[in-house]
Short mmCIF file of C-alpha atoms in Angstrom, two decimals:
data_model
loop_
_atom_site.label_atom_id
_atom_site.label_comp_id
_atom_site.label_asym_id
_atom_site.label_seq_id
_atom_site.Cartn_x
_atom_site.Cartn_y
_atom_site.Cartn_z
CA UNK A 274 264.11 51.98 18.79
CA UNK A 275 263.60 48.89 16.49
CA UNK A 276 262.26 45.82 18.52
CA UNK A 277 264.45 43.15 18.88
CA UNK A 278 263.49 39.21 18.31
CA UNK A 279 263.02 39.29 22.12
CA UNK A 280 259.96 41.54 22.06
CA UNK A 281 258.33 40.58 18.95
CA UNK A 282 256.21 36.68 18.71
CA UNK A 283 255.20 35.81 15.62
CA UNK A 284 252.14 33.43 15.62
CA UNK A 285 251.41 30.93 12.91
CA UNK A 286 247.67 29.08 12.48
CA UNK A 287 248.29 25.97 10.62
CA UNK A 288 250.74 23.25 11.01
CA UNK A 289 251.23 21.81 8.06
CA UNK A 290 254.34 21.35 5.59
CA UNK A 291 255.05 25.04 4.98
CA UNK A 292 253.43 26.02 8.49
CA UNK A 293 256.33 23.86 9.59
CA UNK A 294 258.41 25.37 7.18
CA UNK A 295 258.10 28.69 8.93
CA UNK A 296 258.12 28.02 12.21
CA UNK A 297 261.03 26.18 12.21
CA UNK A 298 263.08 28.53 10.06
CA UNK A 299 261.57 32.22 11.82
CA UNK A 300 262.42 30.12 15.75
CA UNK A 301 265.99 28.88 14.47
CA UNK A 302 266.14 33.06 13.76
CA UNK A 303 265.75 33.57 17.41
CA UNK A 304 262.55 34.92 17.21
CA UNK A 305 259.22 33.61 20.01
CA UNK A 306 256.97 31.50 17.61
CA UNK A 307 253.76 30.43 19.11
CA UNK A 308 252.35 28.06 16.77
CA UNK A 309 249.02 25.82 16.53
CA UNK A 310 247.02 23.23 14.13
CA UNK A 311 243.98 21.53 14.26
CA UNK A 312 243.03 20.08 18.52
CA UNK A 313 243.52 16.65 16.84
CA UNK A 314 247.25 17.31 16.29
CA UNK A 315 248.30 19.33 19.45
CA UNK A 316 249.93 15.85 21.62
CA UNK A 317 251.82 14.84 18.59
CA UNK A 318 253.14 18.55 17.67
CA UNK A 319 254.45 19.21 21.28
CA UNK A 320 256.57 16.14 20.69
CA UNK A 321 257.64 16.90 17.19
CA UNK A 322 258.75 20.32 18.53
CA UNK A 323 260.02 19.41 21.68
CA UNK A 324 263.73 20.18 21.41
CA UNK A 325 262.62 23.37 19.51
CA UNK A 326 263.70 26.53 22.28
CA UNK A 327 261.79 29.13 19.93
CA UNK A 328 258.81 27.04 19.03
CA UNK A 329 255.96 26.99 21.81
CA UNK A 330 252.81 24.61 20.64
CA UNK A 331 249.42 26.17 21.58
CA UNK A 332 246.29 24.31 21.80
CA UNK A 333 244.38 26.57 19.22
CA UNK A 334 243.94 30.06 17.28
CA UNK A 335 242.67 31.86 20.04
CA UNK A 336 246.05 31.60 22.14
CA UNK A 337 248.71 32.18 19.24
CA UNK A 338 246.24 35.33 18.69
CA UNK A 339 246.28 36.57 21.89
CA UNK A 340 249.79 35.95 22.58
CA UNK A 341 251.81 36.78 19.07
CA UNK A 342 252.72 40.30 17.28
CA UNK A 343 252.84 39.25 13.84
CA UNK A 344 250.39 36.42 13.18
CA UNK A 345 250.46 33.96 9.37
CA UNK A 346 247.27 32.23 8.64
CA UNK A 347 249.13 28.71 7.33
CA UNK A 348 245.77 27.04 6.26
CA UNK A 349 244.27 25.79 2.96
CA UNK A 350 242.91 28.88 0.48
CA UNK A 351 239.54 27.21 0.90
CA UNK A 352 239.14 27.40 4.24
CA UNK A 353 240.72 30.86 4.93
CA UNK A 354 237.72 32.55 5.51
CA UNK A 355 236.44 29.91 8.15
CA UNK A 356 239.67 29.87 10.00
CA UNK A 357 240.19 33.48 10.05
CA UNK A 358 236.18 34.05 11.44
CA UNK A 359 236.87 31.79 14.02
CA UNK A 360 240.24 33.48 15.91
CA UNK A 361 240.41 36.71 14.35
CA UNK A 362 238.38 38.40 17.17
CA UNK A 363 240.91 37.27 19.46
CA UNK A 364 243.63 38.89 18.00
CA UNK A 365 246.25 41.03 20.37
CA UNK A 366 245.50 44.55 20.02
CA UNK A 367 247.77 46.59 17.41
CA UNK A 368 249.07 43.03 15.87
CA UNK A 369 250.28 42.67 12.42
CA UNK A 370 248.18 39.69 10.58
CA UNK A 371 249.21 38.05 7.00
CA UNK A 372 248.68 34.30 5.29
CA UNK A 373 250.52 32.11 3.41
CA UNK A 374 247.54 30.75 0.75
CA UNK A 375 247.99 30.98 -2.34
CA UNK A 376 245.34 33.32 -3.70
CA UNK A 377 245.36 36.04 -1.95
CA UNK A 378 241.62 37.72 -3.23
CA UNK A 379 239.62 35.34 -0.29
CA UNK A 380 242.18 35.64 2.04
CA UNK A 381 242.48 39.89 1.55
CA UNK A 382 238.36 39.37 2.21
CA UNK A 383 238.46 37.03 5.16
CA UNK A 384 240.94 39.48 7.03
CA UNK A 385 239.09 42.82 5.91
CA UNK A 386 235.76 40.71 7.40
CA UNK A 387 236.48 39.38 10.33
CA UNK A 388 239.83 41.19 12.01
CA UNK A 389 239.39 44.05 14.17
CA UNK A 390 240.32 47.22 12.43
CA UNK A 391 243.45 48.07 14.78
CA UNK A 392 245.22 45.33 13.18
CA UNK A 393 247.58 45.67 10.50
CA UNK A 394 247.20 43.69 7.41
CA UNK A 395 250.47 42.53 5.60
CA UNK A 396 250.38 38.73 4.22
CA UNK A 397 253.41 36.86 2.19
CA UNK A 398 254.05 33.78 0.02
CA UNK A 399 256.69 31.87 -0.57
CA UNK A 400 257.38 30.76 -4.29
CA UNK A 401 258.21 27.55 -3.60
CA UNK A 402 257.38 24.24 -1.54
CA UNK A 403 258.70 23.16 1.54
CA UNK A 404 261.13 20.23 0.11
CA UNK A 405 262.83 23.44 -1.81
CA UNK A 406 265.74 25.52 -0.27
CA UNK A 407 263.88 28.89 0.65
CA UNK A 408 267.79 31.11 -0.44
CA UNK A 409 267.39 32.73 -3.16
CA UNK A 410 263.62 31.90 -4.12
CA UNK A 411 260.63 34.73 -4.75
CA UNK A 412 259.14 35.40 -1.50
CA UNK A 413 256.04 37.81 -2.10
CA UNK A 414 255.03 40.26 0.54
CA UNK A 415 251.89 42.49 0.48
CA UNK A 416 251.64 45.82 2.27
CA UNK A 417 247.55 45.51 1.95
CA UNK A 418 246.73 47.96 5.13
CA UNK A 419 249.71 48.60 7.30
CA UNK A 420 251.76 51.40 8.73
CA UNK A 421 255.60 51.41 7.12
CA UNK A 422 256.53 50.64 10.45
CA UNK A 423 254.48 47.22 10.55
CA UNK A 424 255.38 46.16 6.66
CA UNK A 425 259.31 47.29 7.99
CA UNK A 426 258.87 44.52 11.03
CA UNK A 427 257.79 42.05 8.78
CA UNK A 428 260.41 41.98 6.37
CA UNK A 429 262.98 41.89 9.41
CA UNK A 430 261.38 38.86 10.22
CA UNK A 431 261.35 37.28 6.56
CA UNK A 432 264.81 38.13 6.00
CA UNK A 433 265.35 34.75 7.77
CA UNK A 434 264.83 33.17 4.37
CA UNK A 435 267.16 34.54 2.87
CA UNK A 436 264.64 35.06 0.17
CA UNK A 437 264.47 36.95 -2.65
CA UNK A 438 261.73 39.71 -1.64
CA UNK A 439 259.14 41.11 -3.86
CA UNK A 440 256.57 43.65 -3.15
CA UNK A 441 253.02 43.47 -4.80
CA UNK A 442 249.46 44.27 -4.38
CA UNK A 443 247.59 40.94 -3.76
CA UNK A 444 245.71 41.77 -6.77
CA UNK A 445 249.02 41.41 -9.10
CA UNK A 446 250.10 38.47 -6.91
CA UNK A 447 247.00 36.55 -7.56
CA UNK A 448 247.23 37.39 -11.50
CA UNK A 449 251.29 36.72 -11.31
CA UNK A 450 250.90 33.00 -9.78
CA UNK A 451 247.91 32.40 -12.50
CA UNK A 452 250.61 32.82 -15.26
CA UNK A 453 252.80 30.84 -14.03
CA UNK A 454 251.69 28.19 -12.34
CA UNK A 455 248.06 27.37 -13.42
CA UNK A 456 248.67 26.13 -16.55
CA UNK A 457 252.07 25.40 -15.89
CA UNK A 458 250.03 22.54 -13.31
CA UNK A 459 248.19 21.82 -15.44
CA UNK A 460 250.10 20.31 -18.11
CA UNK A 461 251.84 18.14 -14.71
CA UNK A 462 249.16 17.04 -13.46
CA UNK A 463 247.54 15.71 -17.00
CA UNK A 464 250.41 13.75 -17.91
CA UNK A 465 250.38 11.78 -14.85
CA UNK A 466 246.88 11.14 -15.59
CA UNK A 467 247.36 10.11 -18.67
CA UNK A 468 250.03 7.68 -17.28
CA UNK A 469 247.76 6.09 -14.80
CA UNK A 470 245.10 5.43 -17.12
CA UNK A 471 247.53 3.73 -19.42
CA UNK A 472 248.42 1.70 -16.65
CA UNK A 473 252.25 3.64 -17.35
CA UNK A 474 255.05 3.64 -15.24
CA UNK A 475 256.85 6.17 -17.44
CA UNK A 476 260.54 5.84 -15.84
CA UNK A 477 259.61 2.19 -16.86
CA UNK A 478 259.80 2.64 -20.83
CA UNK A 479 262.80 3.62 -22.76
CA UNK A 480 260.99 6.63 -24.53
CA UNK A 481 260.15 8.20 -21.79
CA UNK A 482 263.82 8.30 -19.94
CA UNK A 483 266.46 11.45 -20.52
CA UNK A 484 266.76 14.91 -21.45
CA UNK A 485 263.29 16.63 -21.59
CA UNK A 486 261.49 13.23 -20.23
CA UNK A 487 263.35 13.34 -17.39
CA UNK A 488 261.78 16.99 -15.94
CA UNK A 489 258.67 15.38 -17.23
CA UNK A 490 258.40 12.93 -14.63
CA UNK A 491 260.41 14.33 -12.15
CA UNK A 492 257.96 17.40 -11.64
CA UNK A 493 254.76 15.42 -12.30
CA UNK A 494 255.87 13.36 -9.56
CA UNK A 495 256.79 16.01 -7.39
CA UNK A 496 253.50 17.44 -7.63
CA UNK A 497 251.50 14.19 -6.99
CA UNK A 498 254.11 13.87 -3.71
CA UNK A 499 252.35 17.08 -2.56
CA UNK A 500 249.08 17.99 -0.93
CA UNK A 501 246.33 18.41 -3.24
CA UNK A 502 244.97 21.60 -1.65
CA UNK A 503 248.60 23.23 -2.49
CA UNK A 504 247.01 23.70 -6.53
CA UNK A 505 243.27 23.31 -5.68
CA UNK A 506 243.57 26.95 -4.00
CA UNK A 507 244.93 28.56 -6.92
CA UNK A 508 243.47 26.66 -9.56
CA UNK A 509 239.63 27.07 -7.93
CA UNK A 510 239.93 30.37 -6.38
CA UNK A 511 241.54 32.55 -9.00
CA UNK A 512 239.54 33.58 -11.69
CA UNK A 513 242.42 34.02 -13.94
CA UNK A 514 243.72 30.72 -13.53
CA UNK A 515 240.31 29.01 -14.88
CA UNK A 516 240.56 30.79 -17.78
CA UNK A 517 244.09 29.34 -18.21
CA UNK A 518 243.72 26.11 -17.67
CA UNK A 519 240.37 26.28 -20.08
CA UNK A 520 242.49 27.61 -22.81
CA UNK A 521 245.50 25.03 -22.33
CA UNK A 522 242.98 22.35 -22.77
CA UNK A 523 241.64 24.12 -25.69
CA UNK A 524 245.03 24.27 -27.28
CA UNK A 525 245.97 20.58 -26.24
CA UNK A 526 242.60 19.29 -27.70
CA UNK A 527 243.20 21.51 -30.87
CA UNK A 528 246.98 20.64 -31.83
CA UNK A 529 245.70 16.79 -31.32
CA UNK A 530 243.40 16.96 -33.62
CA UNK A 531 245.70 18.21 -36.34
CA UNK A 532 247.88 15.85 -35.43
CA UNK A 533 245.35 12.76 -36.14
CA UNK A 534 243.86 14.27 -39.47
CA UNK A 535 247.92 14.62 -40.44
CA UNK A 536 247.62 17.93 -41.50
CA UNK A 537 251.09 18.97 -41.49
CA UNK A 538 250.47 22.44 -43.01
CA UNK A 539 248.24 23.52 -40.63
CA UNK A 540 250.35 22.15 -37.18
CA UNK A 541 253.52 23.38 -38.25
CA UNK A 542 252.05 26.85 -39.26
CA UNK A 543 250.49 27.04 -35.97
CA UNK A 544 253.32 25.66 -33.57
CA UNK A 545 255.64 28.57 -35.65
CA UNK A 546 253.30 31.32 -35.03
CA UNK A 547 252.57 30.97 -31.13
CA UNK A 548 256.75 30.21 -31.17
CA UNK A 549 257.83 33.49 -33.03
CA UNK A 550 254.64 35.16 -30.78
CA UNK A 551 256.28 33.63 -27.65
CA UNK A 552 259.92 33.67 -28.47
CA UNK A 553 260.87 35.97 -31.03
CA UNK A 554 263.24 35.47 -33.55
CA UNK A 555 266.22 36.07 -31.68
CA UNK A 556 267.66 34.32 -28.58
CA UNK A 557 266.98 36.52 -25.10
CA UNK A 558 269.11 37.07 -22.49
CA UNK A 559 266.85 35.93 -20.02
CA UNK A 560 266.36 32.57 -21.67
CA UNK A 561 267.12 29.38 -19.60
CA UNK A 562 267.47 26.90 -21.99
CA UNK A 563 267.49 23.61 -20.42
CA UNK A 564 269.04 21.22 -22.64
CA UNK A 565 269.46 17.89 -22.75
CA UNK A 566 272.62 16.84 -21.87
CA UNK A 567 272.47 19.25 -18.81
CA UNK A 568 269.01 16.86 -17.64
CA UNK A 569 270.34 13.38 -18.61
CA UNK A 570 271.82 12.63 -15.40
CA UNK A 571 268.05 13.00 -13.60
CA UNK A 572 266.73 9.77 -14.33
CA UNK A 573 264.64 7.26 -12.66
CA UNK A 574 265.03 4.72 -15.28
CA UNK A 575 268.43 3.51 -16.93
CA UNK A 576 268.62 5.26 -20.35
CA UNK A 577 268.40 3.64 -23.68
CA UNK A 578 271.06 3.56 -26.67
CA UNK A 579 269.39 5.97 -28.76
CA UNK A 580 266.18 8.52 -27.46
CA UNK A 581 262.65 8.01 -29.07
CA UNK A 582 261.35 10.93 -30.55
CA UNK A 583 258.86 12.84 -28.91
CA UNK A 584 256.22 14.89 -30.42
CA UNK A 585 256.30 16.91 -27.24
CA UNK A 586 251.98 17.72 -27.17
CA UNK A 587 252.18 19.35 -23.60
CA UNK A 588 254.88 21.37 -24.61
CA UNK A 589 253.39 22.87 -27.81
CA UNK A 590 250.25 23.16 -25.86
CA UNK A 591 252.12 25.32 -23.34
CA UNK A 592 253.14 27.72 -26.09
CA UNK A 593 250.23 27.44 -27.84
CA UNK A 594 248.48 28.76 -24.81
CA UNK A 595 250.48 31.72 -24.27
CA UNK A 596 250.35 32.84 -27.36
CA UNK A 597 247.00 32.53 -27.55
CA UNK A 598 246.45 34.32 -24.05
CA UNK A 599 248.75 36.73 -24.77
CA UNK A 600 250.65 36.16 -22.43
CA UNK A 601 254.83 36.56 -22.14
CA UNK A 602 256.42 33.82 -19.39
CA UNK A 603 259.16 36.50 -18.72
CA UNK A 604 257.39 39.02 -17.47
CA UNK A 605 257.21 37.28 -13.96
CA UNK A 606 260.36 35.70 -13.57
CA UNK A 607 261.39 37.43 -10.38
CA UNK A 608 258.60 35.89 -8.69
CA UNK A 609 258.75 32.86 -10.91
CA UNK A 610 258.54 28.89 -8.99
CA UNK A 611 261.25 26.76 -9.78
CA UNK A 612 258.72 24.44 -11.36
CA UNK A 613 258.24 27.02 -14.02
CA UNK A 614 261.48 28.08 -14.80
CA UNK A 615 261.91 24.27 -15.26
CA UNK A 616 258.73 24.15 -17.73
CA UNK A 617 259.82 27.10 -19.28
CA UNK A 618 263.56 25.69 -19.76
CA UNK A 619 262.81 22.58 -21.58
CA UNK A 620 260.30 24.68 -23.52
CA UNK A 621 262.32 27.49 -24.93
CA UNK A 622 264.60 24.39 -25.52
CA UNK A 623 262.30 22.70 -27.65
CA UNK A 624 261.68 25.88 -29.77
CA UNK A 625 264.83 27.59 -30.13
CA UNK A 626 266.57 24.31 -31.01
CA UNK A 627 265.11 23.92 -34.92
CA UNK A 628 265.68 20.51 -35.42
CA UNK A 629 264.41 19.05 -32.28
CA UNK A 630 261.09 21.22 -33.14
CA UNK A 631 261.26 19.96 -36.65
CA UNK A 632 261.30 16.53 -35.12
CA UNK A 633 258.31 17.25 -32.95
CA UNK A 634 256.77 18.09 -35.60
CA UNK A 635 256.97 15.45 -37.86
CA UNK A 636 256.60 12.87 -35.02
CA UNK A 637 253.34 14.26 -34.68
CA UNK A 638 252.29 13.74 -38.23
CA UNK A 639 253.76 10.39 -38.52
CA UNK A 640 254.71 8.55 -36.04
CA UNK A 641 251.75 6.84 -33.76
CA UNK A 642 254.31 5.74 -31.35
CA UNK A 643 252.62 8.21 -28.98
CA UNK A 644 249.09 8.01 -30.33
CA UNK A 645 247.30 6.40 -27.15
CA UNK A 646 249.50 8.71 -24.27
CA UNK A 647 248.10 11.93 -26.43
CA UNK A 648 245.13 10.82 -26.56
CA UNK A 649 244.97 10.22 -23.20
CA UNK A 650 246.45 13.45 -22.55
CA UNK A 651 244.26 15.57 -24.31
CA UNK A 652 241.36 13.67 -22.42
CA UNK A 653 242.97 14.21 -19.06
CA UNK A 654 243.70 18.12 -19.48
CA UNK A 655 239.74 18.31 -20.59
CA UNK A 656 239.16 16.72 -17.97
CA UNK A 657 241.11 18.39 -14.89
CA UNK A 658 239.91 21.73 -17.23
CA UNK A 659 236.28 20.68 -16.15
CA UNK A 660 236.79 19.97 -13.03
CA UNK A 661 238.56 23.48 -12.20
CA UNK A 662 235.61 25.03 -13.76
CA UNK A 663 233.20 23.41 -11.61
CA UNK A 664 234.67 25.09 -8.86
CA UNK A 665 234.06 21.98 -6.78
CA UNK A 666 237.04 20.73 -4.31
CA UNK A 667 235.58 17.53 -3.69
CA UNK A 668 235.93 16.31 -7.07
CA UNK A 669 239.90 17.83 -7.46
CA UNK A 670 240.89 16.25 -4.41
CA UNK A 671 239.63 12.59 -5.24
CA UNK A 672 241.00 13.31 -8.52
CA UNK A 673 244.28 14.09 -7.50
CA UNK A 674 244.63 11.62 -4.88
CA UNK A 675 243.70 9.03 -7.20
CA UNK A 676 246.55 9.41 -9.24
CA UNK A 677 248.88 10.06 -5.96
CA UNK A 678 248.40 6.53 -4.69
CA UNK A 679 248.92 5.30 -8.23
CA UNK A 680 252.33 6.77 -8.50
CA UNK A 681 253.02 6.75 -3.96
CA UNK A 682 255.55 4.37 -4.37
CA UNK A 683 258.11 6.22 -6.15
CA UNK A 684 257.90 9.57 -4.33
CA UNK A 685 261.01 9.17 -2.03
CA UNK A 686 263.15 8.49 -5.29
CA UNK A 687 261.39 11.16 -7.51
CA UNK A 688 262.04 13.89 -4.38
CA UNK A 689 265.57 13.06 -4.29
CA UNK A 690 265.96 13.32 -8.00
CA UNK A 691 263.70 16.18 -8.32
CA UNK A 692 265.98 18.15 -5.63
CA UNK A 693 269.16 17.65 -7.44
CA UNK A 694 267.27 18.48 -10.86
CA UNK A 695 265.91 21.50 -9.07
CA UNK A 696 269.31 22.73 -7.89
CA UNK A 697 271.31 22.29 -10.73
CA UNK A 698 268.34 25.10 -12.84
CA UNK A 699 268.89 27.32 -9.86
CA UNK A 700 272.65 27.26 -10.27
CA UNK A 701 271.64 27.84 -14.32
CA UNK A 702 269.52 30.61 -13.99
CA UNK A 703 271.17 32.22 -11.47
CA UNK A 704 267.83 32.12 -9.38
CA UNK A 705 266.62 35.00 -11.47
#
C-alpha cells in the first residue's frame, strides 16, 4: 500500500525564495514539511510560517534529517558540498535525498560523498523562479540511485506543481540548462551593464521602449531583481556553460567589430549564415515568434511616435553563438525557462521577419545612434565572460550586485510587468 501524505515528511535545507517556494506549495498539498535555514533566521521563520498547519520550522539540518522521508537540499550550488557534509550523516535511515541547485555535477558528488549509502538519491529542479507560476513549467527530476519505489514517491509529491515533469540523468540536465540559459544570461546581464555604465535608464529613452525593447528590459531587470547566486551556480560550476558564455562574447566582440570597420559584406554574410544554420529556410512549427505588436503593451516607459531602429548586437550575437556552437535552441524546449523561450521569441522574430533583419543590418553599418551602448556591450559581455572563467564567486557577486542597486528602484514595476509579459508567451507557446 502507497503511503499517504500522513506518513511521508518531506524535509527541505534552505529557506530561501524557492526553499519557500516549496515548502509552501508541498504543505498547502497536505503533506508534513519540516523545514530549516541558516540559526540566524530560525525566530523570524517561525513567525513567517506561523499560520502554516503543514510547515514545522526546525532549528537546523540535523533535525529536518532526522525527522523527514524525502529530504531537498535548497542551498546555493556553491555551497552544496559544505551543507550536505555537515547534516548528511544525520539523515533518517532508508530516506530519499535530492536538491534543488542548479548544476547538478557538485551536488550528484556532495550526496555520493557524504550520505550514508541506505539513502536513496533522487534530486529535481524547477525551470523557473519563484515569482513564476510553477503550472505548466519544466520541472526536472533525476532518478540518480533510487529504487522505482522511491523515484515513484517523489513524483507523488511533485505533482503538487502541477508541473510539467521531465526525467534526465543529471549529466544531460547540467548540459540542457547550459544551452539555454548560460548564454541566454549572459546576453541579460551585459546589457544592464552596459546601461549602468552609460549612466542609462533604458525605459527612460524613446529608443529603447516597445516591441523587442520591451523583453529587453523587462528580463534584464528581472534578473538583476534576483539573487546573484541563482546564475553564479550555473554559470561557475558547469563546464559547458563557460564555454558558452566565452563564445557569446567572442561572437559579440566579433560582429562589433565589423560593424565599426562598416564592412557590410562581411556582417550581413555572417548574420545570414548562423540564421539559415539556426533557422532554416522555412518557418517551424515549433517557432514562437514574438512579435511586436504582441510585446508593445509591456512597457515601462510611454512609447514614442515612431520606433528607432535597432541594430539588435545581443541578438545577432545570440545566433551567432549557436551557430557557431552548434548548437539548435529547440532541442530543449520541454525543459526550456520562460526566460528563454522569451529570448528565443524575439530572436526567431528578428530573423524570420526579412526586413526588420535587413534593418538591423544596415543600422549597424550606418547608423551610430547605438555606437557607445555596443560598445559598452561588447565590453561588458568580455567582461562578465572573464569573470565566469575565473571561476571566482567573489568577483560575480560584487559584479552583479553592483548593477542590482543601480537599477533596485524599479524592480517592483519591472516584476509586475515582467509577470504579465511572462504570461501572455506562456499562453503563446502553449507552455511547450
Amino acid at each position: 500500500m502507497d503511503p499517504t501524505s500522513a506518513d511521508i515528511s518531506v524535509g527541505i535545507i534552505g529557506m530561501g525564495d524557492m526553499g519557500k517556494l516549496y515548502a509552501r506549495t508541498i504543505g498547502e498539498a497536505g503533506w508534513r514539511v519540516n523545514a530549516c535555514d541558516k540559526s540566524e533566521n530560525y525566530e523570524h521563520l517561525k513567525g513567517e510560517f506561523a499560520g502554516s498547519n503543514n510547515v514545522s520550522i526546525k532549528r537546523d539540518g540535523h533535525l529536518v534529517s532526522q525527522a523527514s522521508d524525502f529530504i531537498i537540499y535548497s542551498v546555493e550550488a556553491e555551497m552544496i558540498d559544505k551543507v550536505v557534509a555537515e547534516y548528511g550523516a544525520s539523515t533518517k535511515t532508508g530516506a530519499i535525498v535530492g536538491g534543488q541547485t542548479s548544476c547538478k555535477a557538485p551536488e550528484m558528488a556532495a550526496f555520493e560523498k557524504h550520505l550514508p549509502k541506505d539513502v536513496d538519491i533522487v534530486s529535481c529542479h524547477s525551470m523557473h523562479g519563484p515569482k513564476v507560476d510553477a503550472k505548466g513549467q519544466p520541472l526536472v527530476l533525476i532518478k540518480h540511485r533510487a529504487s522505482q519505489k522511491s523515484f515513484d514517491l517523489v513524483e507523488r509529491i511533485m505533482a503538487c506543481f502541477g508541473s510539467k515533469l521531465v526525467h534526465l540523468t543529471a549529466e544531460e540536465h547540467d548540459r540542457i540548462t547550459a544551452d539555454t540559459q548560460a548564454a541566454t544570461h549572459a546576453a541579460f546581464l551585459s546589457m544592464g551593464t552596459a546601461w549602468q555604465a552609460n549612466n542609462q535608464f533604458p525605459w527612460e529613452m524613446p529608443r529603447y521602449i516597445g516591441g523587442i525593447e520591451n523583453v529587453k528590459i523587462n528580463v534584464t531587470l528581472r534578473i538583476y531583481s534576483n539573487k546573484w547566486h541563482v546564475y553564479a551556480g550555473l554559470a561557475l560550476l558547469n563546464p559547458a556553460a563557460r564555454q558558452q558564455i566565452r563564445q557569446y562574447a567572442q561572437s559579440v566582440t566579433e560582429l562589433f567589430g565589423l560593424m565599426l570597420v562598416g564592412d557590410h559584406v562581411a556582417l550581413e554574410k555572417r548574420v545570414k549564415m548562423a540564421g539559415v544554420a539556426v533557422f532554416g529556410t522555412t518557418q517551424s512549427k515549433n517557432e514562437v515568434l514574438l512579435r511586436d505588436e504582441l510585446l508593445d503593451p509591456f512597457s515601462l516607459g510611454k512609447a514614442p511616435e515612431a520606433k528607432t531602429p535597432n541594430n539588435h548586437l545581443s541578438l545577432l550575437a545570440m545566433v551567432d553563438c549557436w551557430w557557431k556552437l552548434g548548437l539548435n535552441p529547440y532541442d530543449h524546449m520541454i525543459c526550456s525557462t520562460p526566460l528563454f523561450r522569451l529570448w528565443l521569441g524575439i530572436t526567431e522574430y528578428l530573423f524570420r521577419k526579412p526586413s526588420l533583419l535587413e534593418e538591423a543590418i544596415q543600422t549597424a553599418i550606418r547608423d551610430k545612434t547605438y555606437r557607445r551602448d555596443d560598445l559598452e556591450f561588447t565590453v561588458a559581455a568580455r567582461g562578465w565572460s572573464d569573470c565566469v572563467s575565473s571561476g571566482n564567486f567573489v568577483a560575480y557577486r560584487d559584479r552583479f550586485k553592483k548593477i542590482q542597486d543601480y537599477f533596485a528602484p524599479r524592480f517592483p514595476e519591472a516584476t509586475k510587468v515582467g509577470n504579465e509579459m511572462i504570461k501572455t508567451i506562456l499562453e503563446r507557446t502553449g507552455v511547450r
